[in-house]
Short mmCIF file of N, CA and C in Angstrom, two decimals:
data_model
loop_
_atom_site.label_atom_id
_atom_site.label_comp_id
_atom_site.label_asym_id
_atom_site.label_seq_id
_atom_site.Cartn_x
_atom_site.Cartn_y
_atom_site.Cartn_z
N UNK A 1 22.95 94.73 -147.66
CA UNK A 1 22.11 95.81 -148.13
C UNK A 1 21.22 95.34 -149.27
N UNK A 2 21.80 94.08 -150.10
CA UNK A 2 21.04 94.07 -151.15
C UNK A 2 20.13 92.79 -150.55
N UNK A 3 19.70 92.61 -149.50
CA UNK A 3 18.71 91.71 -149.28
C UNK A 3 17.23 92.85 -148.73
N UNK A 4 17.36 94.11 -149.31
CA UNK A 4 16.28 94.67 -148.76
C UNK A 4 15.86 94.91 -150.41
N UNK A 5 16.59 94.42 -151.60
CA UNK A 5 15.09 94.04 -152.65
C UNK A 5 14.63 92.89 -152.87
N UNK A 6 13.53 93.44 -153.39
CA UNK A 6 12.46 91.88 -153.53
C UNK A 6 12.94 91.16 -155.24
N UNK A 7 12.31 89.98 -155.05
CA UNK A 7 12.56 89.31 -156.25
C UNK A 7 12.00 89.84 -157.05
N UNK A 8 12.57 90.41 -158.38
CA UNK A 8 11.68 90.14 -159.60
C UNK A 8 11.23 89.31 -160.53
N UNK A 9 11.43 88.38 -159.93
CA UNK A 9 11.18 86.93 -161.09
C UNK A 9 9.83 86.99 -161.32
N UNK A 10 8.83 87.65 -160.02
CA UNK A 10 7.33 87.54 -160.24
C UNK A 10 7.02 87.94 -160.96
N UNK A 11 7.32 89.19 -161.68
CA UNK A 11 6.97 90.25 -162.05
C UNK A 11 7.25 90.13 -163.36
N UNK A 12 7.79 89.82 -163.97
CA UNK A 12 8.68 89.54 -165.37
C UNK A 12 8.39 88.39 -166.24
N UNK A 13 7.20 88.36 -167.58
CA UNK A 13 6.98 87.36 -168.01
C UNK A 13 8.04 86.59 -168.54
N UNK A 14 8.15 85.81 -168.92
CA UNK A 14 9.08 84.44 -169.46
C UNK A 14 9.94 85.28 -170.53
N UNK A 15 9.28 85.62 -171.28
CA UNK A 15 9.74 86.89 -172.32
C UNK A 15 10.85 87.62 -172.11
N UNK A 16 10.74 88.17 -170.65
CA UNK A 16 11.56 89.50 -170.32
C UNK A 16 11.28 90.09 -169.97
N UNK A 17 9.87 90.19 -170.56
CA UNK A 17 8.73 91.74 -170.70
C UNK A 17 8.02 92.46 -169.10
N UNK A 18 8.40 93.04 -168.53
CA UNK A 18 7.47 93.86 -167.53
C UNK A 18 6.69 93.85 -167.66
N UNK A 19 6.02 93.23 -166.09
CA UNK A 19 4.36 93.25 -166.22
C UNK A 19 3.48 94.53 -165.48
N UNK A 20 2.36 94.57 -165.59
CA UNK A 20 1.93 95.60 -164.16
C UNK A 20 2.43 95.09 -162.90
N UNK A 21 2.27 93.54 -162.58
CA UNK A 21 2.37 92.95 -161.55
C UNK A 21 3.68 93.83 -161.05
N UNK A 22 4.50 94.58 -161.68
CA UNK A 22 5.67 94.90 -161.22
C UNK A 22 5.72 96.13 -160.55
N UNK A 23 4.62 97.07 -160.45
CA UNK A 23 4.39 98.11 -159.76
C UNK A 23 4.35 98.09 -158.24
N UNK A 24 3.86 96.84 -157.70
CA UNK A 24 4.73 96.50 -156.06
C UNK A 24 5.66 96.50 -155.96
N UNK A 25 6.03 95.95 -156.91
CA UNK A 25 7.51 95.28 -156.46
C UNK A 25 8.02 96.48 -156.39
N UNK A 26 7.84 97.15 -157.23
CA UNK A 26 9.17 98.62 -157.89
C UNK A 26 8.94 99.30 -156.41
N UNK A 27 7.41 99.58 -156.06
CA UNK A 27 7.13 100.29 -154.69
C UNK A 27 7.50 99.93 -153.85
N UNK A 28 7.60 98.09 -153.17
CA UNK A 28 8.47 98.03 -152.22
C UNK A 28 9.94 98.05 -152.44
N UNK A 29 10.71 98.13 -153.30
CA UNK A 29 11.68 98.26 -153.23
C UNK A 29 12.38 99.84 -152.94
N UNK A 30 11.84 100.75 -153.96
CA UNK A 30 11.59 102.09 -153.36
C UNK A 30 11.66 102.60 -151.53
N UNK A 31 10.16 102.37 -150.91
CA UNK A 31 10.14 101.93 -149.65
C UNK A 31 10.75 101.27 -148.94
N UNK A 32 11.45 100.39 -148.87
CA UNK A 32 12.77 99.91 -148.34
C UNK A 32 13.91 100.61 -148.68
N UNK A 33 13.81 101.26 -149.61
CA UNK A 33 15.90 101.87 -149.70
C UNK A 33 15.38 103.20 -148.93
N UNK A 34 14.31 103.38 -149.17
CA UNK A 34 14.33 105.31 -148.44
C UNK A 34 14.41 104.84 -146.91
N UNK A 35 14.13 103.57 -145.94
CA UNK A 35 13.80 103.69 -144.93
C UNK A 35 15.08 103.34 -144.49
N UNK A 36 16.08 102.32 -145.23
CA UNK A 36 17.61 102.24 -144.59
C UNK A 36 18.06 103.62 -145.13
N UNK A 37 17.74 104.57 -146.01
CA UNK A 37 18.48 105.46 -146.47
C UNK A 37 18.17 106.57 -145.22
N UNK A 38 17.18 106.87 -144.81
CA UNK A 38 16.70 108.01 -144.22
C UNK A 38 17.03 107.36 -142.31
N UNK A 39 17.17 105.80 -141.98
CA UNK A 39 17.86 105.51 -140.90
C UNK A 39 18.88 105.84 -140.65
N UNK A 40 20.35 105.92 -141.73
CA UNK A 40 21.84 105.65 -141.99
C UNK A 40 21.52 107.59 -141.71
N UNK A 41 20.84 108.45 -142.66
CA UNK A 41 21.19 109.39 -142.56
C UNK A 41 20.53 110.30 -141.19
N UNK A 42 19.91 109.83 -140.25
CA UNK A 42 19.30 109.75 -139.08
C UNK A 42 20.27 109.46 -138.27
N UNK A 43 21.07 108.54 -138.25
CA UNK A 43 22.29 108.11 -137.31
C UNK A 43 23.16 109.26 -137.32
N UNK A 44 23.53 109.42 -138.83
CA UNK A 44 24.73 110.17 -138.53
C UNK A 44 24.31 111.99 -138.45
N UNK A 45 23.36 112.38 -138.67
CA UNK A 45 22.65 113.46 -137.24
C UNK A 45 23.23 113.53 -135.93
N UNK A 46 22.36 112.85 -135.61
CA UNK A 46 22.85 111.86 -133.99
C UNK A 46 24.28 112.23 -133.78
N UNK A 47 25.23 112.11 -134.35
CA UNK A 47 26.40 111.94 -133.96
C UNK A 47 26.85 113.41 -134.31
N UNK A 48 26.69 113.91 -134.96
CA UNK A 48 26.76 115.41 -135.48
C UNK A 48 26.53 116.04 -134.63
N UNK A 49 25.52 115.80 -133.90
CA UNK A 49 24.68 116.89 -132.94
C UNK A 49 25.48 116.72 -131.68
N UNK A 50 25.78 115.31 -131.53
CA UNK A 50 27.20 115.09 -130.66
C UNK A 50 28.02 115.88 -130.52
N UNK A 51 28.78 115.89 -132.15
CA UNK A 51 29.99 116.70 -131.94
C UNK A 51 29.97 118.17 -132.00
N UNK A 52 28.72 118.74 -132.37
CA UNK A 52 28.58 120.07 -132.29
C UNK A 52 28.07 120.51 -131.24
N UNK A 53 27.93 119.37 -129.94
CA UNK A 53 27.74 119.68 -128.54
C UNK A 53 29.05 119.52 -128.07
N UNK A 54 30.01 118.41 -128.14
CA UNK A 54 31.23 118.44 -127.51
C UNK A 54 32.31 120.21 -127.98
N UNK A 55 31.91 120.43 -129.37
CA UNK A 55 32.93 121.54 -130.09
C UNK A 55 31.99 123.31 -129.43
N UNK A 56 30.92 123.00 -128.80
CA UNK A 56 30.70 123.76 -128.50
C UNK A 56 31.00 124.92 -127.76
N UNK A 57 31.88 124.55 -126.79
CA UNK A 57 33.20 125.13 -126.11
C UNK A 57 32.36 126.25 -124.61
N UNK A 58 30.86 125.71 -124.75
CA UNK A 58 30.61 125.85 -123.52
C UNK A 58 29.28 127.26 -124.11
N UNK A 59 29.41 127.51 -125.27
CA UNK A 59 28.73 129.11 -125.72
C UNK A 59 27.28 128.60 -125.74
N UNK A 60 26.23 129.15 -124.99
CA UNK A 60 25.01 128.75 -125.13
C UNK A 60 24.05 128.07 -126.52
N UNK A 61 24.84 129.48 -127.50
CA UNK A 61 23.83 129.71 -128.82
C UNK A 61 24.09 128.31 -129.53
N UNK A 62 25.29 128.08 -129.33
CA UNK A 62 26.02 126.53 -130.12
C UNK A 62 25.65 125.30 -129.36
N UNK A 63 25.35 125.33 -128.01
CA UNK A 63 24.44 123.88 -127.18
C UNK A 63 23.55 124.22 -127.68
N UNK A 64 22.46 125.38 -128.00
CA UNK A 64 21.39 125.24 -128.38
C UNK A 64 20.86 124.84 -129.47
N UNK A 65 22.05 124.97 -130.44
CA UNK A 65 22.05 124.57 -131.53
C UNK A 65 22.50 123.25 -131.70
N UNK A 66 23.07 122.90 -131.07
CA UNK A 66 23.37 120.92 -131.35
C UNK A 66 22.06 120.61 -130.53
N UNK A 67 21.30 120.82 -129.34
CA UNK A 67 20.36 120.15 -128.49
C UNK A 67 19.48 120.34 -130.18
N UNK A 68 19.19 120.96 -130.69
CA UNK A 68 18.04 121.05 -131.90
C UNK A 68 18.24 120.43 -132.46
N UNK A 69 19.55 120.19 -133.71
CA UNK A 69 19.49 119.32 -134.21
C UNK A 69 20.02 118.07 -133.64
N UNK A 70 19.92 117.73 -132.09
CA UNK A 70 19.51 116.39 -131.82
C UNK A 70 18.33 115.69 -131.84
N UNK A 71 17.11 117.04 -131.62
CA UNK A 71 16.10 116.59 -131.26
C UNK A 71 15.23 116.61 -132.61
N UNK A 72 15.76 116.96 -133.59
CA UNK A 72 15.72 116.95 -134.78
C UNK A 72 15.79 115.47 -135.54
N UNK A 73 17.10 115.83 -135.36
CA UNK A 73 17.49 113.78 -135.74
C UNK A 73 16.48 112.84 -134.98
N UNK A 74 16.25 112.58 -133.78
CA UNK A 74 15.58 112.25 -133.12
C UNK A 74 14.25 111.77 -133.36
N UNK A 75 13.34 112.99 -133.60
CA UNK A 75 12.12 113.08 -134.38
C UNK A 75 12.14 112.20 -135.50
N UNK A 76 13.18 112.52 -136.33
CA UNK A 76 13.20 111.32 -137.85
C UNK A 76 13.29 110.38 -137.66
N UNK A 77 14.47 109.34 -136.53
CA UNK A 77 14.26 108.76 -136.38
C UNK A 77 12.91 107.53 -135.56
N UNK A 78 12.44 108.98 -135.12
CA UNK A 78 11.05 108.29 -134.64
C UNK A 78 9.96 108.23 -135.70
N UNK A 79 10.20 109.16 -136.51
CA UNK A 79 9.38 109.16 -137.66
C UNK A 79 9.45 107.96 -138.73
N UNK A 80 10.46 107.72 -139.12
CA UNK A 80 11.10 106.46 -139.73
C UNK A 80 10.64 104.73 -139.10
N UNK A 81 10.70 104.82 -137.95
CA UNK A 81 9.63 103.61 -137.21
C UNK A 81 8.49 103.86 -137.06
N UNK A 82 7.77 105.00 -136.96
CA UNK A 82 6.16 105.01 -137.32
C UNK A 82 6.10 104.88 -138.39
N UNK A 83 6.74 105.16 -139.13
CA UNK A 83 6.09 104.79 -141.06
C UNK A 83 6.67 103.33 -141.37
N UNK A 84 7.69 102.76 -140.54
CA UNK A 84 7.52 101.43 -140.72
C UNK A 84 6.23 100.61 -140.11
N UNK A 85 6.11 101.39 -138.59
CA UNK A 85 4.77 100.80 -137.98
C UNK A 85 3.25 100.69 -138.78
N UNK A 86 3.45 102.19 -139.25
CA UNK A 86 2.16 102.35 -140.65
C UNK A 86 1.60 101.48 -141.45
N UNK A 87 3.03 101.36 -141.84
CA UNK A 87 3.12 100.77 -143.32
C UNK A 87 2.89 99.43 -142.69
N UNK A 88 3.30 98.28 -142.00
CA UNK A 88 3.08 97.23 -141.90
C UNK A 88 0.93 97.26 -141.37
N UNK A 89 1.43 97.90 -140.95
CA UNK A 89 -0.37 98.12 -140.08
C UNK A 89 -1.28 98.18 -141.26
N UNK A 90 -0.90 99.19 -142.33
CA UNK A 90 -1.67 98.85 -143.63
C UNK A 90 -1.85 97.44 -144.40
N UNK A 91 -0.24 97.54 -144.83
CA UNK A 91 -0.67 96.06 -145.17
C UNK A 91 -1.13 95.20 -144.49
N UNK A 92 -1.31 94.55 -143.52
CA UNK A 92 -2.10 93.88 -142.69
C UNK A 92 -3.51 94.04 -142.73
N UNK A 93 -3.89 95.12 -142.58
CA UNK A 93 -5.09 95.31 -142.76
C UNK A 93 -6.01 95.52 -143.80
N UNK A 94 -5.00 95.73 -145.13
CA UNK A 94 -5.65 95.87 -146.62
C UNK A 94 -5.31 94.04 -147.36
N UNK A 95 -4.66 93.16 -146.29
CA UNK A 95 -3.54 92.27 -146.94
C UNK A 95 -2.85 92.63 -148.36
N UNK A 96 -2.61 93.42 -148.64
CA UNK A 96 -1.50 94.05 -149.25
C UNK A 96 -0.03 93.30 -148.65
N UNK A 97 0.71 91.94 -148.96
CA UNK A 97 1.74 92.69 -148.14
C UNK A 97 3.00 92.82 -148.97
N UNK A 98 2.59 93.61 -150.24
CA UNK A 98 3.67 94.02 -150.78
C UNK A 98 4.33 95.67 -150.30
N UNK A 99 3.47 96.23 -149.34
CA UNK A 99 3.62 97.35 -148.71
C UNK A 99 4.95 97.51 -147.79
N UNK A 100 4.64 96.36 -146.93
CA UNK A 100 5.26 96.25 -145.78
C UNK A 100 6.79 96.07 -146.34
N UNK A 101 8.03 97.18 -145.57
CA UNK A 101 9.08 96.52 -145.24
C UNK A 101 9.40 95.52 -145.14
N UNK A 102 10.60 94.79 -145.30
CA UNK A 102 11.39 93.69 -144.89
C UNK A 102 12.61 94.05 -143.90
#
């Protein structure tokens, strides 16, 4: 988990002292924990919506309600790889690539 921050050695004069240069960094690091954070909590949706389809016991209102929040979870997780897709597509194209995920 801890290989999704970046180095700060760049960022940090000899001193100690914080530079601006460190405002990427802080941003991609940010941007990387929300995207394993908001994946991990995307999964376990997924599995929720599972079990509130298996516990459903057959009653419409309660499949209808796990099919939602499957398709719910679902969505985020599709949402979560377009904003990785985004985000790399930006940086690429601004060469920024302190944007982009790792």
């Amino acid at each position: 988990m801890f290989d999704i921050i970046s180095d700060w050695g760049s960022c940090v004069s000899p001193e100690g002292v914080a530079t601006l240069s460190c405002i990427p960094v802080v941003l991609q690091n940010i941007i990387n924990a929300l995207i394993v954070i908001a994946g991990i909590v995307s999964v376990f949706m997924i599995i929720y919506a599972g079990y509130k389809y298996v516990m459903s016991e057959g009653d419409p209102e309660k499949i209808s309600s796990a099919r939602k929040t499957l398709v719910y979870a679902l969505a985020g997780l599709i949402f979560i790889f377009l904003s990785f897709f985004f985000l790399n597509a930006i940086s690429q194209i601004t060469g920024v690539g302190q944007l982009a995920p790792r």
